[in-house]
Amino acid sequence: MSDITQSLAEIVGESYVSDQPEEAYFYARDPGLMPTHEPDYVVIPKTVEEIQKIVRLANREKIPIVPMGAGMALTGLVIPLKGGIVVDMKRMTGIIEVNENARLVIVEGGTSQGLLKSHLEKNYPKLRHSIPDSPATATIAANVMIHGQGRLSQQYGFNSDMVAGLEVVLASGEVCKIGSNSISPDWFSKGAPMPDLSGLFLGWFGATGIITKVALKLYPRKKMRDVELFITDREDLIQDMVFELTHTEMVEDINIFTQPLPMIFKDNHHMAIFFTGDTDTELEFKRKMIWDSLDRFIRSKDGGFMGVSPAMKPTLLEMPQRSVSRFADVNKGGGFEYSGPIILVEKYPECARKIKELAEKYELGYSGMARIIGRGHCMMFGFAFTFNRADPDMMDRTRKALHEVSEFSLKAGGVFWKATADEQRMALDKMDPNTRALMGMIKKNIDPNGIMNPGNWEVK
Ligand SMILES: Cc1cc2nc3c(=O)[nH]c(=O)nc-3n(C[C@H](O)[C@H](O)[C@H](O)COP(=O)(O)OP(=O)(O)OC[C@H]3O[C@@H](n4cnc5c(N)ncnc54)[C@H](O)[C@@H]3O)c2cc1C
């Protein structure tokens, strides 16, 4: 054992540290397309105190540290670009407290979406959180770290907007409370009415600290949930349709798909409109409001509702929705990667045309998926391409297509979501210089030795 491995073993126990090639191989990659890079060490801590000791050791020895949830961001954010220690959070999975009346939960930094979902369903059937469509192993802390979006984002914004407090281990090893919990025993606000310091951490990809606890706002879970499918071939009208739908205040979530397969989907845009109710009357009232809001498009023959068969409904209603990844034949070595901007809904036609153009140019399978955020303030347009891992040429074509997506996104006024290291550099280059300087000041002061997830948000 090297000295560092020995020191890490003293902190977490020998079973939870490795510097062996098997683990290094595994932790050198994520399921996406980014180049691999091996860590020197992997640790799986159990407590906040252990994380503090690991960070202090790393700071003393100037070793990079990369916090990791499930590694499902797909854009290389947990690949240790400069080696060092990967801190795998999978043993910190506690659900510490649920305040049912205030609709709040506090979880540990490695608690997964699936764990919280099943805990709430079993113990608090009237509560839910904003579930993303990522695999159930994806963690809550990482999802808010990358400003993810979920099933409630149409109503309440990014999942990170639903954070009600953080506990973070800083690069110095100190534990810092962010939000009402810095003053009060109660975790109900990440900032207001105080200065909101959560912005020093959320969106930074672990480059400013390791989240060890997150408080999350919960929302009413209605007894019934249903979906309507509206189809149109008028991509230019999508923004008007979204405006009308969100005006009703009746909709839980809106996802818009555009993909070439099956054949009947080609050149059409499918809007999956989700809504909920506690009674049949509530559900039917909302359904009517939704139908009425799109009536003028039906009358002008620009779209129509499609019957959702009983066989299709469970697939559309499942959470997380696995059909997002089903189109990549994962069992046969297929993979997919999606990337894309957070962008105004009015840019939907440009995005839809771009994904088609790139799929044709690089001969790739594709699926475009837009999730409406905050009643139409913006959307996440996912440009997803499938590839076969056994076909290096196809993987290369996918990389090229995704690079073109990045260039397109910036030009179209978008902001990268879960940006790759290259996209981060492109964003920093385009950023207002004073904003960039401010980011540099924050990073330099909060992590003077540059040990936290280096290679990410590095301001030159
Ligand atoms: C099929 C599929 C569907 C998806 N659908 C969605 C979706 O609908 N909505 C959505 O938002 N995302 C989606 N995603 C993207 C992604 O899986 C999720 O955002 C997921 O929540 C990421 O969590 P993770 O634990 O895998 O993060 P990771 O990849 O492990 O980490 C992401 C970033 O957070 C940092 N990090 C991790 N843990 C901590 C911590 N405790 N403290 C500080 N930094 C930390 C990491 O260093 C990294 O920079 C999807 C992915 C797939 C594969």
Short mmCIF file of C-alpha atoms and ligand atoms in Angstrom, two decimals:
data_model
loop_
_atom_site.label_atom_id
_atom_site.label_comp_id
_atom_site.label_asym_id
_atom_site.label_seq_id
_atom_site.Cartn_x
_atom_site.Cartn_y
_atom_site.Cartn_z
CA MET A 1 0.00 0.00 0.00
CA SER A 2 1.22 3.49 -0.81
CA ASP A 3 1.30 6.08 1.98
CA ILE A 4 -1.79 7.81 0.57
CA THR A 5 -3.72 4.55 0.26
CA GLN A 6 -2.71 3.73 3.83
CA SER A 7 -3.89 7.14 5.07
CA LEU A 8 -7.19 6.77 3.19
CA ALA A 9 -7.65 3.26 4.64
CA GLU A 10 -7.18 4.70 8.12
CA ILE A 11 -10.02 7.13 7.38
CA VAL A 12 -12.61 4.87 5.71
CA GLY A 13 -11.41 1.34 6.46
CA GLU A 14 -9.45 -0.91 4.12
CA SER A 15 -12.53 -2.33 2.37
CA TYR A 16 -13.57 1.10 1.13
CA VAL A 17 -10.40 2.30 -0.53
CA SER A 18 -8.64 1.06 -3.63
CA ASP A 19 -5.70 1.95 -5.82
CA GLN A 20 -6.08 -1.23 -7.88
CA PRO A 21 -6.38 -1.31 -11.69
CA GLU A 22 -9.83 -2.98 -11.66
CA GLU A 23 -11.38 -0.08 -9.78
CA ALA A 24 -9.27 2.49 -11.63
CA TYR A 25 -10.59 1.08 -14.93
CA PHE A 26 -14.20 1.34 -13.79
CA TYR A 27 -13.92 4.83 -12.30
CA ALA A 28 -12.01 6.14 -15.34
CA ARG A 29 -15.20 6.38 -17.42
CA ASP A 30 -18.88 7.18 -17.45
CA PRO A 31 -21.48 5.65 -19.79
CA GLY A 32 -21.08 8.54 -22.26
CA LEU A 33 -18.50 9.28 -24.93
CA MET A 34 -15.87 11.34 -23.13
CA PRO A 35 -12.23 10.20 -23.12
CA THR A 36 -11.27 8.13 -20.09
CA HIS A 37 -8.81 9.07 -17.36
CA GLU A 38 -7.93 6.87 -14.42
CA PRO A 39 -8.06 7.98 -10.80
CA ASP A 40 -5.16 7.14 -8.50
CA TYR A 41 -7.47 6.21 -5.63
CA VAL A 42 -11.14 5.49 -5.04
CA VAL A 43 -12.74 5.93 -1.60
CA ILE A 44 -16.27 5.28 -0.43
CA PRO A 45 -16.81 7.25 2.80
CA LYS A 46 -19.70 6.74 5.19
CA THR A 47 -19.70 9.93 7.27
CA VAL A 48 -19.23 13.66 6.97
CA GLU A 49 -16.21 13.42 9.26
CA GLU A 50 -14.59 10.91 6.89
CA ILE A 51 -15.14 13.29 3.96
CA GLN A 52 -13.58 16.11 5.98
CA LYS A 53 -10.50 13.99 6.67
CA ILE A 54 -10.20 12.93 3.01
CA VAL A 55 -10.42 16.54 1.84
CA ARG A 56 -7.86 17.69 4.41
CA LEU A 57 -5.49 14.93 3.30
CA ALA A 58 -6.00 15.86 -0.37
CA ASN A 59 -5.39 19.53 0.41
CA ARG A 60 -2.22 18.80 2.33
CA GLU A 61 -0.88 16.55 -0.45
CA LYS A 62 -2.37 18.67 -3.31
CA ILE A 63 -4.25 15.69 -4.73
CA PRO A 64 -7.35 16.26 -6.89
CA ILE A 65 -10.72 15.14 -5.51
CA VAL A 66 -13.74 14.21 -7.63
CA PRO A 67 -17.10 13.67 -5.90
CA MET A 68 -19.24 11.07 -7.64
CA GLY A 69 -22.91 10.13 -7.42
CA ALA A 70 -24.06 7.47 -9.88
CA GLY A 71 -21.91 8.82 -12.72
CA MET A 72 -24.97 9.18 -14.96
CA ALA A 73 -24.50 12.78 -16.08
CA LEU A 74 -22.91 11.22 -19.21
CA THR A 75 -20.79 14.28 -20.00
CA GLY A 76 -17.58 13.24 -18.24
CA LEU A 77 -18.15 15.26 -15.07
CA VAL A 78 -17.04 12.42 -12.78
CA ILE A 79 -14.08 11.38 -14.92
CA PRO A 80 -11.01 12.39 -12.90
CA LEU A 81 -9.46 14.57 -15.59
CA LYS A 82 -6.30 15.06 -13.53
CA GLY A 83 -6.31 11.77 -11.61
CA GLY A 84 -6.41 11.87 -7.82
CA ILE A 85 -9.17 10.59 -5.53
CA VAL A 86 -12.68 9.73 -6.65
CA VAL A 87 -15.01 10.09 -3.66
CA ASP A 88 -17.90 7.72 -4.37
CA MET A 89 -20.90 8.82 -2.31
CA LYS A 90 -22.86 5.56 -2.52
CA ARG A 91 -22.61 4.73 1.22
CA MET A 92 -24.15 8.03 2.32
CA THR A 93 -27.74 7.23 1.47
CA GLY A 94 -29.71 8.26 4.53
CA ILE A 95 -33.12 9.93 4.49
CA ILE A 96 -32.61 11.97 7.62
CA GLU A 97 -35.91 13.69 8.17
CA VAL A 98 -39.25 14.31 6.48
CA ASN A 99 -41.38 17.23 7.66
CA GLU A 100 -44.74 16.21 6.26
CA ASN A 101 -46.66 19.40 6.91
CA ALA A 102 -43.94 21.72 5.63
CA ARG A 103 -43.30 19.33 2.72
CA LEU A 104 -39.54 19.13 3.25
CA VAL A 105 -37.01 16.31 3.31
CA ILE A 106 -33.34 16.18 4.28
CA VAL A 107 -31.21 13.50 2.62
CA GLU A 108 -27.53 12.59 2.63
CA GLY A 109 -25.18 13.45 -0.24
CA GLY A 110 -25.38 10.02 -1.88
CA THR A 111 -29.11 9.30 -1.55
CA SER A 112 -30.57 8.17 -4.85
CA GLN A 113 -33.72 9.32 -6.61
CA GLY A 114 -35.11 5.78 -6.42
CA LEU A 115 -34.58 5.54 -2.68
CA LEU A 116 -36.37 8.80 -1.94
CA LYS A 117 -39.20 7.95 -4.35
CA SER A 118 -39.89 4.59 -2.72
CA HIS A 119 -39.52 6.02 0.81
CA LEU A 120 -42.12 8.69 0.09
CA GLU A 121 -44.50 6.31 -1.70
CA LYS A 122 -44.38 3.92 1.26
CA ASN A 123 -44.46 6.36 4.16
CA TYR A 124 -45.81 9.67 2.86
CA PRO A 125 -48.26 8.93 0.04
CA LYS A 126 -49.30 12.59 -0.20
CA LEU A 127 -45.75 13.80 -0.93
CA ARG A 128 -43.50 13.64 -3.98
CA HIS A 129 -40.32 15.18 -5.33
CA SER A 130 -39.39 16.24 -8.85
CA ILE A 131 -38.11 12.96 -10.31
CA PRO A 132 -35.80 13.19 -13.32
CA ASP A 133 -35.90 10.50 -16.00
CA SER A 134 -32.38 9.38 -15.18
CA PRO A 135 -31.83 5.84 -13.89
CA ALA A 136 -33.11 5.44 -10.30
CA THR A 137 -29.53 5.14 -8.99
CA ALA A 138 -28.80 8.79 -9.90
CA THR A 139 -28.33 10.87 -6.77
CA ILE A 140 -30.31 13.85 -5.56
CA ALA A 141 -27.22 15.88 -4.61
CA ALA A 142 -25.62 15.43 -8.04
CA ASN A 143 -28.86 16.23 -9.83
CA VAL A 144 -29.22 19.57 -8.08
CA MET A 145 -25.47 20.12 -8.54
CA ILE A 146 -25.98 19.99 -12.31
CA HIS A 147 -29.29 21.92 -12.21
CA GLY A 148 -31.28 18.90 -13.38
CA GLN A 149 -34.94 18.97 -14.28
CA GLY A 150 -37.68 16.53 -13.40
CA ARG A 151 -41.38 15.81 -13.49
CA LEU A 152 -42.28 18.98 -11.57
CA SER A 153 -39.99 21.38 -13.41
CA GLN A 154 -42.76 22.78 -15.60
CA GLN A 155 -44.41 24.03 -12.42
CA TYR A 156 -41.51 24.78 -10.09
CA GLY A 157 -38.40 25.31 -12.21
CA PHE A 158 -35.08 23.49 -12.12
CA ASN A 159 -34.72 20.79 -9.47
CA SER A 160 -32.05 23.01 -7.90
CA ASP A 161 -34.73 25.71 -7.43
CA MET A 162 -36.40 23.21 -5.10
CA VAL A 163 -33.40 22.98 -2.75
CA ALA A 164 -34.20 24.15 0.77
CA GLY A 165 -30.73 23.97 2.31
CA LEU A 166 -27.32 22.37 1.93
CA GLU A 167 -24.50 21.07 4.07
CA VAL A 168 -21.19 21.21 2.24
CA VAL A 169 -17.63 20.15 3.03
CA LEU A 170 -15.41 22.92 1.73
CA ALA A 171 -12.00 22.42 0.16
CA SER A 172 -10.52 23.41 3.52
CA GLY A 173 -12.31 20.48 5.16
CA GLU A 174 -14.70 22.75 7.10
CA VAL A 175 -18.40 21.86 7.13
CA CYS A 176 -20.58 24.75 6.04
CA LYS A 177 -24.36 25.11 6.34
CA ILE A 178 -26.08 26.93 3.51
CA GLY A 179 -29.54 28.43 4.03
CA SER A 180 -31.93 28.78 6.94
CA ASN A 181 -30.09 25.88 8.60
CA SER A 182 -27.09 28.17 9.15
CA ILE A 183 -29.13 30.04 11.75
CA SER A 184 -32.10 27.84 12.57
CA PRO A 185 -32.46 24.11 13.33
CA ASP A 186 -34.99 24.06 10.47
CA TRP A 187 -34.04 23.58 6.81
CA PHE A 188 -36.67 25.41 4.77
CA SER A 189 -34.81 27.87 2.53
CA LYS A 190 -31.47 27.75 0.73
CA GLY A 191 -31.15 31.53 0.93
CA ALA A 192 -34.04 33.92 1.30
CA PRO A 193 -34.33 36.13 3.27
CA MET A 194 -30.54 35.98 3.69
CA PRO A 195 -27.96 36.20 0.86
CA ASP A 196 -28.33 32.99 -1.18
CA LEU A 197 -24.95 31.28 -0.92
CA SER A 198 -26.14 28.08 -2.60
CA GLY A 199 -24.91 29.58 -5.88
CA LEU A 200 -21.36 29.07 -4.64
CA PHE A 201 -21.95 25.33 -5.04
CA LEU A 202 -24.92 24.52 -7.29
CA GLY A 203 -23.85 24.33 -10.92
CA TRP A 204 -20.15 24.06 -10.04
CA PHE A 205 -19.90 20.28 -10.62
CA GLY A 206 -18.22 19.65 -7.26
CA ALA A 207 -15.43 22.13 -8.04
CA THR A 208 -16.21 24.19 -4.93
CA GLY A 209 -17.24 21.62 -2.32
CA ILE A 210 -18.82 18.27 -1.56
CA ILE A 211 -22.52 18.25 -0.66
CA THR A 212 -23.08 15.98 2.33
CA LYS A 213 -26.74 16.86 2.99
CA VAL A 214 -29.52 18.38 0.88
CA ALA A 215 -32.91 19.60 1.99
CA LEU A 216 -35.47 19.39 -0.77
CA LYS A 217 -38.94 20.85 -1.16
CA LEU A 218 -41.66 18.25 -1.64
CA TYR A 219 -44.98 18.72 -3.41
CA PRO A 220 -48.50 17.30 -3.28
CA ARG A 221 -48.81 13.82 -4.73
CA LYS A 222 -52.27 13.37 -6.16
CA LYS A 223 -53.94 9.97 -6.26
CA MET A 224 -54.24 9.86 -10.04
CA ARG A 225 -51.98 10.81 -12.90
CA ASP A 226 -52.84 10.82 -16.60
CA VAL A 227 -51.37 11.84 -19.93
CA GLU A 228 -52.64 13.21 -23.24
CA LEU A 229 -50.67 13.11 -26.48
CA PHE A 230 -50.98 16.03 -28.88
CA ILE A 231 -49.42 15.69 -32.31
CA THR A 232 -48.47 18.40 -34.75
CA ASP A 233 -46.26 18.74 -37.80
CA ARG A 234 -46.06 22.52 -37.25
CA GLU A 235 -42.82 22.93 -35.27
CA ASP A 236 -43.23 26.70 -35.63
CA LEU A 237 -46.41 26.53 -33.53
CA ILE A 238 -44.92 24.62 -30.60
CA GLN A 239 -44.20 27.77 -28.60
CA ASP A 240 -47.82 28.98 -29.02
CA MET A 241 -49.13 25.58 -27.97
CA VAL A 242 -46.87 25.56 -24.89
CA PHE A 243 -48.04 29.10 -24.03
CA GLU A 244 -51.69 28.05 -24.16
CA LEU A 245 -51.09 24.87 -22.19
CA THR A 246 -49.07 26.54 -19.45
CA HIS A 247 -51.67 29.32 -19.23
CA THR A 248 -54.20 26.77 -17.93
CA GLU A 249 -52.07 26.12 -14.80
CA MET A 250 -53.45 22.58 -15.03
CA VAL A 251 -50.39 20.77 -16.34
CA GLU A 252 -47.80 18.84 -14.34
CA ASP A 253 -45.22 18.34 -17.07
CA ILE A 254 -44.84 18.79 -20.83
CA ASN A 255 -42.36 16.73 -22.86
CA ILE A 256 -42.10 17.15 -26.62
CA PHE A 257 -40.55 14.39 -28.70
CA THR A 258 -39.35 14.40 -32.25
CA GLN A 259 -37.83 11.24 -33.67
CA PRO A 260 -37.80 9.28 -36.93
CA LEU A 261 -38.86 5.91 -35.54
CA PRO A 262 -41.34 4.29 -35.58
CA MET A 263 -42.22 5.52 -39.07
CA ILE A 264 -45.52 7.12 -37.97
CA PHE A 265 -43.53 9.45 -35.67
CA LYS A 266 -41.42 10.85 -38.50
CA ASP A 267 -41.69 14.62 -39.05
CA ASN A 268 -44.25 14.93 -36.27
CA HIS A 269 -43.86 16.45 -32.85
CA HIS A 270 -45.52 14.64 -29.97
CA MET A 271 -46.39 16.63 -26.89
CA ALA A 272 -46.88 14.41 -23.86
CA ILE A 273 -49.00 16.45 -21.47
CA PHE A 274 -49.15 15.09 -17.92
CA PHE A 275 -51.71 16.08 -15.31
CA THR A 276 -52.88 14.84 -11.91
CA GLY A 277 -55.95 14.79 -9.69
CA ASP A 278 -57.29 13.41 -6.45
CA THR A 279 -60.70 12.60 -7.93
CA ASP A 280 -62.14 11.73 -11.33
CA THR A 281 -63.85 15.13 -11.33
CA GLU A 282 -60.54 16.96 -10.83
CA LEU A 283 -58.80 14.89 -13.49
CA GLU A 284 -61.60 15.32 -16.04
CA PHE A 285 -61.79 19.06 -15.34
CA LYS A 286 -58.07 19.39 -16.06
CA ARG A 287 -58.35 17.22 -19.16
CA LYS A 288 -61.09 19.50 -20.48
CA MET A 289 -59.03 22.62 -19.78
CA ILE A 290 -56.07 21.07 -21.63
CA TRP A 291 -58.21 20.08 -24.62
CA ASP A 292 -59.88 23.50 -24.73
CA SER A 293 -56.54 25.29 -24.63
CA LEU A 294 -55.44 23.59 -27.86
CA ASP A 295 -58.80 23.75 -29.58
CA ARG A 296 -57.82 26.50 -32.01
CA PHE A 297 -54.96 24.34 -33.34
CA ILE A 298 -57.33 21.44 -33.86
CA ARG A 299 -59.79 23.68 -35.69
CA SER A 300 -57.05 25.05 -37.95
CA LYS A 301 -55.98 21.43 -38.61
CA ASP A 302 -52.50 22.08 -37.25
CA GLY A 303 -52.64 19.25 -34.75
CA GLY A 304 -54.78 16.85 -32.84
CA PHE A 305 -54.95 14.61 -29.83
CA MET A 306 -53.94 11.01 -30.36
CA GLY A 307 -55.66 8.23 -28.48
CA VAL A 308 -53.30 6.73 -25.90
CA SER A 309 -53.93 3.00 -25.85
CA PRO A 310 -54.06 1.14 -22.51
CA ALA A 311 -50.88 -0.66 -23.58
CA MET A 312 -49.03 2.60 -24.23
CA LYS A 313 -50.19 4.50 -21.16
CA PRO A 314 -48.11 2.75 -18.47
CA THR A 315 -44.94 3.37 -20.52
CA LEU A 316 -45.71 7.06 -20.81
CA LEU A 317 -46.64 7.35 -17.14
CA GLU A 318 -43.73 5.48 -15.62
CA MET A 319 -41.28 7.52 -13.52
CA PRO A 320 -38.44 7.58 -14.38
CA GLN A 321 -39.43 7.08 -17.98
CA ARG A 322 -37.16 4.44 -19.42
CA SER A 323 -38.26 4.92 -23.02
CA VAL A 324 -35.71 7.76 -23.13
CA SER A 325 -32.91 5.19 -23.20
CA ARG A 326 -34.82 2.28 -24.75
CA PHE A 327 -34.20 3.59 -28.22
CA ALA A 328 -30.52 2.75 -27.75
CA ASP A 329 -30.13 -1.01 -27.87
CA VAL A 330 -28.11 -1.13 -24.66
CA ASN A 331 -28.30 -4.93 -24.34
CA LYS A 332 -26.56 -5.33 -27.69
CA GLY A 333 -23.78 -2.87 -26.90
CA GLY A 334 -25.73 0.21 -27.91
CA GLY A 335 -25.33 3.46 -26.08
CA PHE A 336 -26.67 6.94 -26.33
CA GLU A 337 -25.54 10.33 -25.29
CA TYR A 338 -27.53 13.46 -25.10
CA SER A 339 -26.50 16.95 -24.62
CA GLY A 340 -28.12 20.20 -25.29
CA PRO A 341 -28.95 23.64 -24.26
CA ILE A 342 -31.27 25.30 -21.84
CA ILE A 343 -32.89 27.67 -24.30
CA LEU A 344 -36.05 29.66 -25.03
CA VAL A 345 -39.05 27.62 -26.22
CA GLU A 346 -39.25 29.85 -29.31
CA LYS A 347 -36.01 28.16 -30.48
CA TYR A 348 -37.76 24.77 -30.70
CA PRO A 349 -38.03 24.83 -34.53
CA GLU A 350 -34.30 25.57 -34.92
CA CYS A 351 -33.40 22.79 -32.49
CA ALA A 352 -35.74 20.28 -34.15
CA ARG A 353 -34.31 21.07 -37.60
CA LYS A 354 -30.73 20.89 -36.31
CA ILE A 355 -31.05 17.44 -34.77
CA LYS A 356 -32.53 16.08 -37.99
CA GLU A 357 -29.83 17.72 -40.09
CA LEU A 358 -27.02 16.32 -37.89
CA ALA A 359 -28.54 12.83 -37.80
CA GLU A 360 -28.64 12.80 -41.59
CA LYS A 361 -25.14 14.26 -41.96
CA TYR A 362 -23.55 11.73 -39.58
CA GLU A 363 -25.93 8.83 -40.31
CA LEU A 364 -27.06 8.43 -36.72
CA GLY A 365 -30.25 7.44 -34.95
CA TYR A 366 -31.70 10.30 -32.95
CA SER A 367 -34.33 11.48 -30.58
CA GLY A 368 -35.02 15.09 -29.73
CA MET A 369 -36.74 15.72 -26.43
CA ALA A 370 -37.76 19.05 -24.99
CA ARG A 371 -38.81 19.45 -21.37
CA ILE A 372 -40.61 22.67 -20.56
CA ILE A 373 -39.20 24.46 -17.52
CA GLY A 374 -41.10 26.92 -15.35
CA ARG A 375 -44.31 27.50 -17.33
CA GLY A 376 -42.44 28.10 -20.54
CA HIS A 377 -39.65 30.38 -19.30
CA CYS A 378 -37.26 28.06 -21.11
CA MET A 379 -36.78 24.42 -22.07
CA MET A 380 -34.09 21.78 -22.04
CA PHE A 381 -33.77 20.52 -25.60
CA GLY A 382 -31.98 17.18 -25.50
CA PHE A 383 -30.11 16.23 -28.66
CA ALA A 384 -29.76 12.46 -28.21
CA PHE A 385 -27.88 10.23 -30.62
CA THR A 386 -27.50 6.48 -30.46
CA PHE A 387 -24.30 4.60 -31.19
CA ASN A 388 -22.88 1.13 -31.05
CA ARG A 389 -19.90 0.85 -28.70
CA ALA A 390 -18.40 -1.84 -30.93
CA ASP A 391 -18.25 0.63 -33.81
CA PRO A 392 -15.51 3.24 -33.23
CA ASP A 393 -16.39 5.06 -36.43
CA MET A 394 -19.97 5.49 -35.29
CA MET A 395 -18.81 6.73 -31.89
CA ASP A 396 -16.58 9.22 -33.63
CA ARG A 397 -19.46 10.43 -35.78
CA THR A 398 -21.57 10.84 -32.64
CA ARG A 399 -18.81 12.93 -31.01
CA LYS A 400 -18.69 15.15 -34.11
CA ALA A 401 -22.46 15.56 -34.13
CA LEU A 402 -22.45 16.50 -30.43
CA HIS A 403 -19.66 19.00 -31.03
CA GLU A 404 -21.80 20.64 -33.70
CA VAL A 405 -24.68 20.69 -31.21
CA SER A 406 -22.47 22.65 -28.80
CA GLU A 407 -21.55 25.23 -31.44
CA PHE A 408 -25.16 25.50 -32.55
CA SER A 409 -26.43 25.86 -28.96
CA LEU A 410 -24.22 28.85 -28.19
CA LYS A 411 -25.09 30.57 -31.47
CA ALA A 412 -28.81 30.00 -30.89
CA GLY A 413 -28.65 31.75 -27.52
CA GLY A 414 -28.65 28.59 -25.43
CA VAL A 415 -26.65 27.83 -22.31
CA PHE A 416 -25.07 24.39 -22.01
CA TRP A 417 -26.60 22.03 -19.51
CA LYS A 418 -24.22 19.66 -17.63
CA ALA A 419 -21.50 21.06 -19.86
CA THR A 420 -18.56 18.88 -20.86
CA ALA A 421 -15.10 20.27 -20.05
CA ASP A 422 -14.89 21.55 -23.65
CA GLU A 423 -18.31 23.20 -23.41
CA GLN A 424 -17.31 24.81 -20.11
CA ARG A 425 -14.33 26.37 -21.89
CA MET A 426 -16.56 27.54 -24.75
CA ALA A 427 -19.01 29.04 -22.24
CA LEU A 428 -16.22 30.80 -20.32
CA ASP A 429 -14.85 32.21 -23.58
CA LYS A 430 -18.23 33.64 -24.51
CA MET A 431 -19.11 34.85 -21.01
CA ASP A 432 -19.16 38.51 -20.03
CA PRO A 433 -15.54 39.11 -18.86
CA ASN A 434 -16.59 40.58 -15.51
CA THR A 435 -18.78 37.57 -14.78
CA ARG A 436 -15.90 35.28 -15.74
CA ALA A 437 -13.55 37.20 -13.44
CA LEU A 438 -16.07 36.86 -10.61
CA MET A 439 -16.23 33.10 -11.17
CA GLY A 440 -12.43 33.00 -11.10
CA MET A 441 -12.36 34.95 -7.82
CA ILE A 442 -14.86 32.58 -6.23
CA LYS A 443 -13.00 29.45 -7.31
CA LYS A 444 -9.61 30.83 -6.25
CA ASN A 445 -10.84 31.82 -2.82
CA ILE A 446 -12.93 28.77 -2.10
CA ASP A 447 -10.39 26.23 -3.42
CA PRO A 448 -6.98 27.94 -3.39
CA ASN A 449 -5.06 24.71 -4.16
CA GLY A 450 -7.39 23.83 -7.04
CA ILE A 451 -8.02 20.31 -5.74
CA MET A 452 -11.81 20.14 -6.22
CA ASN A 453 -12.78 18.39 -9.46
CA PRO A 454 -10.00 20.15 -11.40
CA GLY A 455 -10.48 20.57 -15.13
CA ASN A 456 -14.01 21.84 -14.43
CA TRP A 457 -14.88 25.53 -14.36
CA GLU A 458 -11.22 26.50 -14.51
CA VAL A 459 -11.02 30.21 -15.29
CA LYS A 460 -7.73 30.99 -16.99
C1 LIG B 1 -31.53 7.72 -19.55
C2 LIG B 1 -31.18 9.00 -18.87
C3 LIG B 1 -32.19 9.93 -18.65
C4 LIG B 1 -31.90 11.12 -17.99
N1 LIG B 1 -32.92 11.99 -17.74
C5 LIG B 1 -32.68 13.09 -17.00
C6 LIG B 1 -33.75 13.96 -16.64
O1 LIG B 1 -34.91 13.77 -16.98
N2 LIG B 1 -33.45 15.06 -15.90
C7 LIG B 1 -32.18 15.30 -15.46
O2 LIG B 1 -31.98 16.28 -14.75
N3 LIG B 1 -31.16 14.51 -15.80
C8 LIG B 1 -31.36 13.40 -16.54
N4 LIG B 1 -30.32 12.59 -16.87
C9 LIG B 1 -28.93 13.02 -16.57
C10 LIG B 1 -28.37 12.54 -15.22
O3 LIG B 1 -28.44 11.15 -15.12
C11 LIG B 1 -29.07 13.11 -14.00
O4 LIG B 1 -29.05 14.51 -14.02
C12 LIG B 1 -28.54 12.58 -12.66
O5 LIG B 1 -29.30 13.18 -11.63
C13 LIG B 1 -27.12 12.78 -12.38
O6 LIG B 1 -26.89 12.21 -11.11
P1 LIG B 1 -25.62 11.30 -10.84
O7 LIG B 1 -25.67 10.87 -9.41
O8 LIG B 1 -25.52 10.22 -11.84
O9 LIG B 1 -24.48 12.39 -11.07
P2 LIG B 1 -22.93 12.21 -11.35
O10 LIG B 1 -22.73 12.00 -12.82
O11 LIG B 1 -22.35 11.20 -10.43
O12 LIG B 1 -22.38 13.65 -10.94
C14 LIG B 1 -22.72 14.82 -11.63
C15 LIG B 1 -21.87 15.99 -11.12
O13 LIG B 1 -22.14 16.24 -9.75
C16 LIG B 1 -20.94 16.14 -8.95
N5 LIG B 1 -21.32 15.54 -7.68
C17 LIG B 1 -21.86 14.32 -7.47
N6 LIG B 1 -22.16 14.15 -6.17
C18 LIG B 1 -21.76 15.28 -5.54
C19 LIG B 1 -21.80 15.74 -4.20
N7 LIG B 1 -22.33 15.00 -3.22
N8 LIG B 1 -21.27 16.95 -3.91
C20 LIG B 1 -20.74 17.72 -4.88
N9 LIG B 1 -20.70 17.35 -6.18
C21 LIG B 1 -21.22 16.17 -6.50
C22 LIG B 1 -19.99 15.29 -9.78
O14 LIG B 1 -18.65 15.57 -9.48
C23 LIG B 1 -20.37 15.73 -11.18
O15 LIG B 1 -19.72 16.92 -11.47
C24 LIG B 1 -30.57 11.40 -17.55
C25 LIG B 1 -29.56 10.45 -17.78
C26 LIG B 1 -29.86 9.27 -18.43
C27 LIG B 1 -28.76 8.27 -18.63
#
